[in-house]
XYZ file of N, CA and C in Angstrom:
342
model
N 3.422 -16.820 51.707
C 2.322 -16.236 50.946
C 2.149 -17.004 49.638
N 0.923 -17.290 49.285
C 0.625 -18.022 48.054
C 0.511 -17.041 46.897
N 1.157 -17.381 45.802
C 1.052 -16.578 44.581
C -0.354 -16.778 44.017
N -1.171 -15.702 43.899
C -2.548 -15.862 43.414
C -2.629 -16.455 42.013
N -1.590 -16.279 41.198
C -1.618 -16.854 39.847
C -1.599 -18.379 39.890
N -1.118 -18.951 40.998
C -1.105 -20.404 41.118
C -2.516 -20.962 41.264
N -3.451 -20.111 41.614
C -4.826 -20.544 41.829
C -5.683 -20.462 40.572
N -5.128 -19.915 39.517
C -5.908 -19.699 38.294
C -6.202 -21.021 37.599
N -7.429 -21.151 37.163
C -7.808 -22.250 36.280
C -8.805 -21.688 35.280
N -9.046 -22.398 34.174
C -9.922 -21.836 33.137
C -11.309 -21.448 33.628
N -11.786 -22.087 34.694
C -13.108 -21.768 35.212
C -13.114 -20.601 36.187
N -11.961 -19.999 36.398
C -11.838 -18.914 37.367
C -12.541 -17.646 36.914
N -12.509 -17.381 35.636
C -13.060 -16.134 35.112
C -14.524 -16.308 34.735
N -15.356 -15.308 35.025
C -16.778 -15.400 34.671
C -16.966 -15.347 33.154
N -18.104 -15.804 32.663
C -18.355 -15.814 31.217
C -18.269 -14.441 30.561
N -18.384 -13.367 31.321
C -18.301 -12.022 30.748
C -16.868 -11.518 30.626
N -15.910 -12.289 31.114
C -14.510 -11.871 31.076
C -13.866 -12.194 29.731
N -12.975 -11.338 29.289
C -12.241 -11.618 28.049
C -11.330 -12.827 28.219
N -11.068 -13.227 29.446
C -10.187 -14.366 29.702
C -10.950 -15.661 29.964
N -12.276 -15.602 29.893
C -13.090 -16.800 30.097
C -12.704 -17.851 29.057
N -12.418 -19.027 29.511
C -12.082 -20.118 28.599
C -10.626 -20.155 28.155
N -9.835 -19.144 28.518
C -8.418 -19.151 28.159
C -7.721 -20.162 29.066
N -6.984 -21.061 28.457
C -6.321 -22.113 29.220
C -5.097 -21.587 29.956
N -4.700 -22.333 30.970
C -3.475 -22.007 31.700
C -2.362 -22.948 31.256
N -1.158 -22.561 31.543
C 0.006 -23.395 31.287
C 0.951 -23.192 32.461
N 1.972 -24.015 32.541
C 2.923 -23.928 33.639
C 4.336 -23.808 33.095
N 5.084 -22.932 33.707
C 6.489 -22.720 33.368
C 7.306 -23.066 34.604
N 8.396 -23.801 34.405
C 9.254 -24.111 35.541
C 10.475 -23.207 35.497
N 10.619 -22.375 36.522
C 11.747 -21.446 36.614
C 13.035 -22.215 36.902
N 14.161 -21.547 36.706
C 15.465 -22.193 36.906
C 15.665 -22.684 38.342
N 14.959 -22.078 39.286
C 15.082 -22.523 40.683
C 14.097 -23.641 41.021
N 13.361 -24.110 40.008
C 12.424 -25.210 40.205
C 11.007 -24.783 40.521
N 10.798 -23.512 40.763
C 9.463 -23.011 41.064
C 8.571 -23.131 39.831
N 7.371 -23.662 40.041
C 6.412 -23.757 38.940
C 5.544 -22.504 38.943
N 5.443 -21.889 37.785
C 4.678 -20.653 37.636
C 3.534 -20.920 36.665
N 2.317 -20.730 37.146
C 1.140 -20.915 36.301
C 0.759 -19.575 35.692
N 0.425 -19.596 34.407
C 0.068 -18.358 33.714
C -1.041 -18.639 32.709
N -1.678 -17.574 32.270
C -2.704 -17.697 31.235
C -2.035 -17.743 29.873
N -2.508 -18.629 29.032
C -1.999 -18.693 27.667
C -2.484 -17.463 26.908
N -1.899 -17.234 25.768
C -2.247 -16.069 24.949
C -3.701 -16.149 24.487
N -4.351 -15.028 24.528
C -5.717 -14.909 24.003
C -5.622 -14.238 22.651
N -6.017 -14.954 21.617
C -5.973 -14.398 20.271
C -7.244 -13.600 20.008
N -7.061 -12.418 19.470
C -8.193 -11.549 19.179
C -8.823 -11.991 17.863
N -10.125 -12.238 17.866
C -10.797 -12.647 16.637
C -10.780 -11.524 15.594
N -10.867 -11.890 14.343
C -10.955 -10.904 13.271
C -12.313 -10.205 13.349
N -12.356 -8.902 13.042
C -13.617 -8.152 13.135
C -14.766 -8.755 12.325
N -14.459 -9.431 11.221
C -15.544 -10.009 10.413
C -16.182 -11.235 11.083
N -15.664 -11.638 12.234
C -16.249 -12.748 12.989
C -17.424 -12.297 13.863
N -17.668 -10.995 13.888
C -18.722 -10.425 14.730
C -19.856 -9.894 13.861
N -21.086 -10.146 14.273
C -22.237 -9.579 13.564
C -22.492 -8.164 14.080
N -22.552 -7.224 13.150
C -22.719 -5.810 13.465
C -24.137 -5.511 13.943
N -24.232 -4.803 15.067
C -25.522 -4.319 15.556
C -25.756 -2.892 15.089
N -24.747 -2.054 15.299
C -24.838 -0.648 14.919
C -23.437 -0.062 14.886
N -23.353 1.187 14.518
C -22.085 1.907 14.553
C -22.273 3.149 15.414
N -21.212 3.557 16.052
C -21.248 4.713 16.946
C -20.162 5.686 16.523
N -20.516 6.956 16.379
C -19.539 7.992 16.057
C -19.073 8.621 17.371
N -17.768 8.563 17.614
C -17.187 9.093 18.848
C -17.277 10.615 18.864
N -17.774 11.139 19.995
C -17.847 12.592 20.189
C -16.618 13.050 20.971
N -16.283 14.310 20.851
C -15.135 14.877 21.552
C -15.282 14.672 23.061
N -14.273 14.105 23.695
C -14.273 13.900 25.136
C -15.028 12.673 25.609
N -15.595 11.915 24.700
C -16.369 10.737 25.082
C -15.440 9.637 25.597
N -15.937 8.874 26.569
C -15.143 7.793 27.156
C -15.696 6.442 26.730
N -14.782 5.488 26.562
C -15.175 4.160 26.111
C -16.083 3.449 27.109
N -15.855 3.633 28.402
C -16.713 2.967 29.377
C -18.148 3.473 29.297
N -18.321 4.743 28.991
C -19.663 5.314 28.854
C -20.335 4.772 27.588
N -19.581 4.707 26.509
C -20.113 4.145 25.254
C -20.522 2.693 25.480
N -19.659 1.940 26.144
C -19.934 0.528 26.397
C -21.175 0.354 27.262
N -21.311 1.164 28.296
C -22.495 1.091 29.153
C -23.757 1.411 28.361
N -23.658 2.346 27.427
C -24.809 2.735 26.608
C -25.320 1.560 25.770
N -24.411 0.811 25.176
C -24.816 -0.259 24.263
C -24.882 -1.637 24.910
N -24.097 -1.866 25.949
C -24.005 -3.207 26.528
C -24.422 -3.265 27.988
N -24.799 -2.126 28.552
C -25.238 -2.032 29.951
C -24.189 -2.510 30.947
N -22.934 -2.541 30.529
C -21.851 -2.968 31.422
C -20.549 -2.341 30.938
N -20.065 -1.314 31.631
C -18.858 -0.623 31.176
C -17.616 -1.501 31.144
N -17.626 -2.611 31.884
C -16.466 -3.500 31.892
C -16.367 -4.359 30.635
N -17.360 -4.270 29.769
C -17.333 -5.023 28.510
C -16.641 -4.253 27.386
N -15.922 -3.182 27.730
C -15.227 -2.360 26.730
C -14.352 -3.196 25.806
N -13.819 -4.290 26.312
C -12.932 -5.143 25.519
C -13.651 -5.732 24.304
N -14.972 -5.887 24.391
C -15.722 -6.399 23.234
C -15.705 -5.385 22.096
N -15.773 -4.089 22.430
C -15.697 -3.055 21.392
C -14.281 -3.013 20.830
N -13.293 -3.201 21.694
C -11.904 -3.274 21.206
C -11.750 -4.425 20.215
N -12.228 -5.607 20.580
C -12.122 -6.773 19.697
C -12.831 -6.528 18.369
N -14.042 -5.991 18.425
C -14.838 -5.778 17.209
C -14.214 -4.751 16.276
N -13.328 -3.909 16.824
C -12.676 -2.873 16.019
C -11.187 -3.151 15.820
N -10.759 -4.368 16.180
C -9.379 -4.818 15.986
C -8.366 -3.860 16.617
N -8.631 -3.482 17.867
C -7.790 -2.525 18.585
C -7.310 -3.160 19.892
N -6.020 -3.025 20.179
C -5.463 -3.533 21.435
C -5.522 -2.496 22.550
N -5.277 -1.236 22.221
C -5.254 -0.159 23.215
C -6.620 0.521 23.257
N -7.390 0.343 24.338
C -8.727 0.928 24.417
C -8.753 2.444 24.213
N -7.702 3.140 24.643
C -7.659 4.600 24.493
C -7.689 5.030 23.032
N -7.197 4.175 22.163
C -7.158 4.490 20.731
C -8.565 4.711 20.157
N -9.549 4.044 20.736
C -10.906 4.117 20.195
C -11.565 5.479 20.376
N -11.170 6.217 21.404
C -11.838 7.493 21.685
C -10.914 8.700 21.598
N -9.684 8.514 21.162
C -8.760 9.654 21.140
C -9.045 10.637 20.013
N -9.871 10.238 19.039
C -10.176 11.140 17.930
C -11.689 11.205 17.707
N -12.254 12.379 17.906
C -13.684 12.566 17.643
C -13.958 12.276 16.174
N -15.106 11.675 15.920
C -15.500 11.350 14.557
C -15.200 9.916 14.161
N -14.428 9.214 14.982
C -14.122 7.818 14.659
C -15.401 6.993 14.734
N -15.550 6.087 13.782
C -16.704 5.197 13.736
C -16.342 3.894 14.451
N -17.132 3.536 15.456
C -16.915 2.291 16.189
C -17.963 1.268 15.797
N -17.515 0.059 15.575
C -18.427 -1.062 15.328
C -18.928 -1.574 16.677
N -20.233 -1.648 16.838
C -20.851 -2.228 18.027
C -21.465 -3.538 17.552
N -20.981 -4.645 18.107
C -21.356 -5.956 17.575
C -21.906 -6.880 18.654
N -22.445 -7.979 18.186
C -22.778 -9.078 19.082
C -21.470 -9.747 19.491
N -21.475 -10.506 20.584
C -20.258 -11.228 20.957
C -19.863 -12.226 19.867
N -18.592 -12.553 19.830
C -18.099 -13.530 18.855
C -18.879 -14.832 18.994
N -19.283 -15.385 17.863
C -19.985 -16.659 17.856
C -21.484 -16.548 18.037
N -21.997 -15.353 18.291
C -23.441 -15.149 18.428
C -23.939 -14.546 17.123
N -24.675 -15.322 16.342
C -25.139 -14.791 15.061
C -26.329 -13.860 15.235
N -26.388 -12.866 14.386
C -27.513 -11.942 14.373
C -28.493 -12.344 13.283
N -29.692 -11.826 13.380
C -30.695 -12.091 12.354
C -30.333 -11.308 11.101
N -30.293 -11.974 9.988
C -29.990 -11.317 8.721
C -31.213 -10.530 8.251
N -30.955 -9.329 7.737
C -32.013 -8.456 7.215
C -33.086 -8.145 8.258
N -32.661 -8.032 9.525
C -33.640 -7.751 10.591
C -34.071 -6.306 10.550
């Protein structure tokens, strides 16, 4: 059986993936087996994102629903995590009243004073 991680290359992930563009590296185990893995993905600082709006979390609200509302794709929840400097997605909705930054993707500038 082939280890699926051996098939990974930087072009494997679609542009909408948080892993798009993340390079791979290879580790050689003590038995000589080469193991391919994704290198670390560094989370950008929140000030690297242009703010579109802010969202106040309601009691019982789910991040995938919030993400679908603003980005039309619930799988883009990681963009809200990045924009709010959060690693654990559950942290964003565990407390009603929390203000979430909804931003453009990193590197996409917004119109100033729009």
